[in-house]
Rosetta silent file (secondary structure, phi, psi, omega in degrees, C-alpha in Angstrom):
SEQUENCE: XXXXXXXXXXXXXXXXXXXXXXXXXXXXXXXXXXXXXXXXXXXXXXXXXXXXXXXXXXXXXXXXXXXXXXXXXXXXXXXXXXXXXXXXXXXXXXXXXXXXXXXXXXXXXXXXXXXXXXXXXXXXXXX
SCORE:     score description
SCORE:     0.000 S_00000001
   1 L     0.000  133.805 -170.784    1.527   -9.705  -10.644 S_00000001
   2 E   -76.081 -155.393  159.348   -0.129   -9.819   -7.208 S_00000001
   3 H   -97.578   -9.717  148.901    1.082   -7.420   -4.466 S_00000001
   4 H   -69.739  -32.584  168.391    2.723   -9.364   -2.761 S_00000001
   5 H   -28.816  -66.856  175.893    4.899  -10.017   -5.865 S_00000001
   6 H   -45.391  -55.792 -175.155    5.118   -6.482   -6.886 S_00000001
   7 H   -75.175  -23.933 -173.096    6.860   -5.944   -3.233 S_00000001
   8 L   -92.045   57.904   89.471    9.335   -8.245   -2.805 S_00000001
   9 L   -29.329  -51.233 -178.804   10.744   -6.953   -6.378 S_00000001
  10 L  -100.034  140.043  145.841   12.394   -3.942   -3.792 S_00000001
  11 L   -76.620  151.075 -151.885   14.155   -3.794   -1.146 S_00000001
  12 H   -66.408  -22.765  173.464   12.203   -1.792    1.263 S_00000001
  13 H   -69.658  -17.737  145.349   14.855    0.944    1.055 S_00000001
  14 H   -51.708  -40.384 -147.565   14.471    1.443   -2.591 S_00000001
  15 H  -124.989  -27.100 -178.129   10.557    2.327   -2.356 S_00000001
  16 H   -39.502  -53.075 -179.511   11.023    4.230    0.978 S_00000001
  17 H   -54.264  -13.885 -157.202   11.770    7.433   -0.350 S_00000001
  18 H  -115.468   -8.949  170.732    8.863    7.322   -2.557 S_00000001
  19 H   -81.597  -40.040 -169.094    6.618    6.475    0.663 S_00000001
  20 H   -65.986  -77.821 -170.599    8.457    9.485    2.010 S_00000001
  21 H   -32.342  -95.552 -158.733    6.751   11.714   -0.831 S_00000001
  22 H   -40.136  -17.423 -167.015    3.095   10.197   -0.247 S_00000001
  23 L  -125.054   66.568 -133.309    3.200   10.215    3.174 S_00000001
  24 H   -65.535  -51.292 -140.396    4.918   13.505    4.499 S_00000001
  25 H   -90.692   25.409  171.245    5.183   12.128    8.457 S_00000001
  26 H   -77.431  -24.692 -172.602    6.579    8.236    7.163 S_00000001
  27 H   -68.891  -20.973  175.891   10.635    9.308    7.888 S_00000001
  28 H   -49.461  -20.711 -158.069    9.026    9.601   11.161 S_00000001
  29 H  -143.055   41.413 -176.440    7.967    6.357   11.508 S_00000001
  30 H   -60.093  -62.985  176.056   10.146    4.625    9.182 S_00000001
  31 H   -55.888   -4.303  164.426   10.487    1.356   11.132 S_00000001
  32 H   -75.666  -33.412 -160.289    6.622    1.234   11.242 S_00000001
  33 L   -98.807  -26.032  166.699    6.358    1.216    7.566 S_00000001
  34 L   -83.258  -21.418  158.772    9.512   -1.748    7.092 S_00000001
  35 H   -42.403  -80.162 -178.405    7.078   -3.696    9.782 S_00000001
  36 H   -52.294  -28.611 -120.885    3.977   -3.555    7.483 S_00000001
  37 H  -135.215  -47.254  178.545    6.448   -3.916    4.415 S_00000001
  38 H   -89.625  -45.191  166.758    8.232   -7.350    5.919 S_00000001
  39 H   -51.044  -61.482 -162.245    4.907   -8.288    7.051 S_00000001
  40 H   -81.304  -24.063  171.098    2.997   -8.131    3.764 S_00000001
  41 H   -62.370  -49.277  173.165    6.038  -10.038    1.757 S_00000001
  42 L  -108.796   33.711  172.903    5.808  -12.647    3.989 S_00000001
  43 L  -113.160 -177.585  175.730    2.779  -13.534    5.049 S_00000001
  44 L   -69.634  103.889  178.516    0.573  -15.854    3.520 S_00000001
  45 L   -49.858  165.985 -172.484   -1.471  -14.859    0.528 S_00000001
  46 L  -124.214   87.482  151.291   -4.912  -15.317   -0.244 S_00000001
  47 L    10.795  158.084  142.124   -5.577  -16.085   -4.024 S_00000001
  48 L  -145.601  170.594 -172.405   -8.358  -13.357   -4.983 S_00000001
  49 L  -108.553  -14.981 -140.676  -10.341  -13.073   -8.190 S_00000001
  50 L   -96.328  159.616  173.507  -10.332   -9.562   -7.134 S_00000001
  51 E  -101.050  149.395  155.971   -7.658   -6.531   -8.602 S_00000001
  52 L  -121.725  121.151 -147.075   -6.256   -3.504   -7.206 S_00000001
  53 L   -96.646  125.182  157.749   -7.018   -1.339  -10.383 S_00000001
  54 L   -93.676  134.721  179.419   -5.181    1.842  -10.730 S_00000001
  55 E  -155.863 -159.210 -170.117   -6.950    4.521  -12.872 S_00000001
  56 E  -123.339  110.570 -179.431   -7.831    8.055  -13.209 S_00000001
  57 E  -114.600  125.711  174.431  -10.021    9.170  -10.068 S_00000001
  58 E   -88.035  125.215  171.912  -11.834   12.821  -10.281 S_00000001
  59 L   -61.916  111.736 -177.473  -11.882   13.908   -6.327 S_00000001
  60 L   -82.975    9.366 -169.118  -15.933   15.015   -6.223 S_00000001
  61 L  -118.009  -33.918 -168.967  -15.259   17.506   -3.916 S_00000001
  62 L  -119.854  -18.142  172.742  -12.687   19.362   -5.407 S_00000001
  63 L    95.099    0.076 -173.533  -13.110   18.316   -9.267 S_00000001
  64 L   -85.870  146.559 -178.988   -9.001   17.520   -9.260 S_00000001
  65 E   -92.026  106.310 -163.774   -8.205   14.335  -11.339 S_00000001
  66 E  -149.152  162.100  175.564   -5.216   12.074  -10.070 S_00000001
  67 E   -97.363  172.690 -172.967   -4.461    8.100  -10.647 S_00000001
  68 E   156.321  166.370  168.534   -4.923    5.693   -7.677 S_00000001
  69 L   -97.667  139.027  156.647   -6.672    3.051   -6.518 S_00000001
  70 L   -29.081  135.990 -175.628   -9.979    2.915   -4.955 S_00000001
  71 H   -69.538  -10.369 -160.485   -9.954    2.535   -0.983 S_00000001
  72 H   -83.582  -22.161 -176.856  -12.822   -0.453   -1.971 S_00000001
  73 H   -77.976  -32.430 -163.207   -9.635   -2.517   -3.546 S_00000001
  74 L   -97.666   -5.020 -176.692   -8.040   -2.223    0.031 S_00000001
  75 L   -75.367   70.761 -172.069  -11.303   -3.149    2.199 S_00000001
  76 L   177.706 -174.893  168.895  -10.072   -6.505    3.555 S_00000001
  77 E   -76.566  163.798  148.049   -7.504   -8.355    5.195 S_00000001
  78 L   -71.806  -12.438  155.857   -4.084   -8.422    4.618 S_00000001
  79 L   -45.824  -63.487 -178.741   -3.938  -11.939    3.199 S_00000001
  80 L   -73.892   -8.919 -157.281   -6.040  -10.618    0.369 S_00000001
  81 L  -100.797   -7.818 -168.382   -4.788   -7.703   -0.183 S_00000001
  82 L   -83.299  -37.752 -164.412   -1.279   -9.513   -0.505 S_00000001
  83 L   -94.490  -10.592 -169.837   -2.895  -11.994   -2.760 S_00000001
  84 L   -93.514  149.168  160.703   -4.610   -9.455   -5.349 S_00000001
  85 E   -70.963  162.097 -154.389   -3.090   -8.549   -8.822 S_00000001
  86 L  -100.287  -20.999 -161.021   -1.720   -5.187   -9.445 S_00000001
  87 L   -19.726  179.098 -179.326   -2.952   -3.530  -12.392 S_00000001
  88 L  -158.471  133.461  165.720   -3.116   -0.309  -14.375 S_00000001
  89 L   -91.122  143.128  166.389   -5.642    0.758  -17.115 S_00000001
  90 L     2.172  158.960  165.271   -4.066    2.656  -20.522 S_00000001
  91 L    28.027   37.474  154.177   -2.424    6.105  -19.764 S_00000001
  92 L   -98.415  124.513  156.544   -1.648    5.711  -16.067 S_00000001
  93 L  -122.774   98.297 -165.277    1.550    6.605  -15.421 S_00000001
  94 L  -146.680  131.411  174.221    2.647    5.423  -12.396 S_00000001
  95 L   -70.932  152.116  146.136    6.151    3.082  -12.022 S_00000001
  96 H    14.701  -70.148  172.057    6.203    0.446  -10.375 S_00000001
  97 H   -88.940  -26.686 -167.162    7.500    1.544   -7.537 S_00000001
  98 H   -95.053  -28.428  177.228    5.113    4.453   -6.910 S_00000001
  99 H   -46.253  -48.638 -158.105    2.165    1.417   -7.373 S_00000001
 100 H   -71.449  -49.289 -158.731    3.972   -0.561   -4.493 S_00000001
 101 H   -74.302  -32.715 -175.848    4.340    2.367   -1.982 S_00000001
 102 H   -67.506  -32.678 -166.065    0.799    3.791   -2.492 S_00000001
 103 H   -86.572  -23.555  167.879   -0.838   -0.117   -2.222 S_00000001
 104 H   -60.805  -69.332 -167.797    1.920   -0.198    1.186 S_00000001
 105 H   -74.521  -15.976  179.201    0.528    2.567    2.602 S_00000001
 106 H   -75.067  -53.661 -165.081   -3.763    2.434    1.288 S_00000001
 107 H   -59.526  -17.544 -161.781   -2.920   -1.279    2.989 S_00000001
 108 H  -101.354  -21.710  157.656   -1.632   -0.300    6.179 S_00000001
 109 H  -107.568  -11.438  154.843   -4.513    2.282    6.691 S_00000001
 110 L  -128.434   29.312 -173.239   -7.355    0.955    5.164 S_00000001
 111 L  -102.538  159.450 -174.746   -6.914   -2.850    5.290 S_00000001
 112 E   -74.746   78.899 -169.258   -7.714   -5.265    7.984 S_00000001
 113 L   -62.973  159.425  177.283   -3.859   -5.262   10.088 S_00000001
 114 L   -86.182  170.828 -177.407   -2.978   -8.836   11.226 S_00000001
 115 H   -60.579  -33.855 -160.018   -2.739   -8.782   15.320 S_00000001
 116 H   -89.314   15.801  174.458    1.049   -8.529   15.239 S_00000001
 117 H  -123.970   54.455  179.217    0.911   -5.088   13.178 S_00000001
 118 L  -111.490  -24.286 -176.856   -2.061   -3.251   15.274 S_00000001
 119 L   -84.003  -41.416  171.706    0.640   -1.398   17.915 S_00000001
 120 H   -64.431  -82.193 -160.592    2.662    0.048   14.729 S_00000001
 121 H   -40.765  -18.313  179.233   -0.550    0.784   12.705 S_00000001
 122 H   -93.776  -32.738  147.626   -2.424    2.941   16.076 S_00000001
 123 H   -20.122  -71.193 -163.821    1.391    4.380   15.971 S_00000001
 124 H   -91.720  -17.745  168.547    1.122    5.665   12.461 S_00000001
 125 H   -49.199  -56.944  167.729   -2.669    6.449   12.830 S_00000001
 126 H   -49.654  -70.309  167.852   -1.598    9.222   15.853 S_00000001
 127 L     1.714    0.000    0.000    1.043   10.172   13.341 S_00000001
């Protein structure tokens, strides 16, 4: 299932709360994050070859273990990042839902924003 797929499964008010978690200062900015959120459902995808792979990443600095995706799956536009499948390897356990808000928010800060998201995203960047 790409990511764009994955998101339009929720309403954005379903996954908020769970944005809320990952993100402590998103109720702040809520209407920043249904921008980026309405934006990536509907803009046009880009086919990729490429995944955004959820696994089990050791932190080198601190030696702590956690799943996520690489920031290198998120190193593009938003077209592509819209257009890539979703994935998980064995024994991640992460719903659904916590995949879509973490791939919302790795997109909205380390992805290429389209022009019409750049005044929310320098927004949530101060933030």
């Amino acid at each position: 299932m790409t990511l764009q797929q994955l998101l339009r499964t929720f309403d954005f008010d379903d996954i908020f709360p769970t944005i809320a978690v990952m993100y402590p200062n998103a109720k702040r900015h809520k209407k920043e994050f249904q921008e980026a959120f309405d934006i990536l459902c509907n803009i046009h995808a880009v086919t990729s070859k490429k995944n955004i792979l959820y696994q089990l990443i050791e932190d080198p600095n601190t030696g702590d273990a956690f799943f996520g995706a690489m920031d290198g799956n998120f190193k593009t536009t938003w077209e592509v990042i819209a257009g890539k499948n979703v994935n998980k390897v064995k024994g991640v356990d992460l719903s659904d839902e916590e995949m879509a808000a973490n791939c919302l928010i790795n997109t909205i800060f380390i992805g290429s924003a389209p022009k019409e998201f750049e005044a929310s995203r320098r927004i949530l960047i101060r933030a």
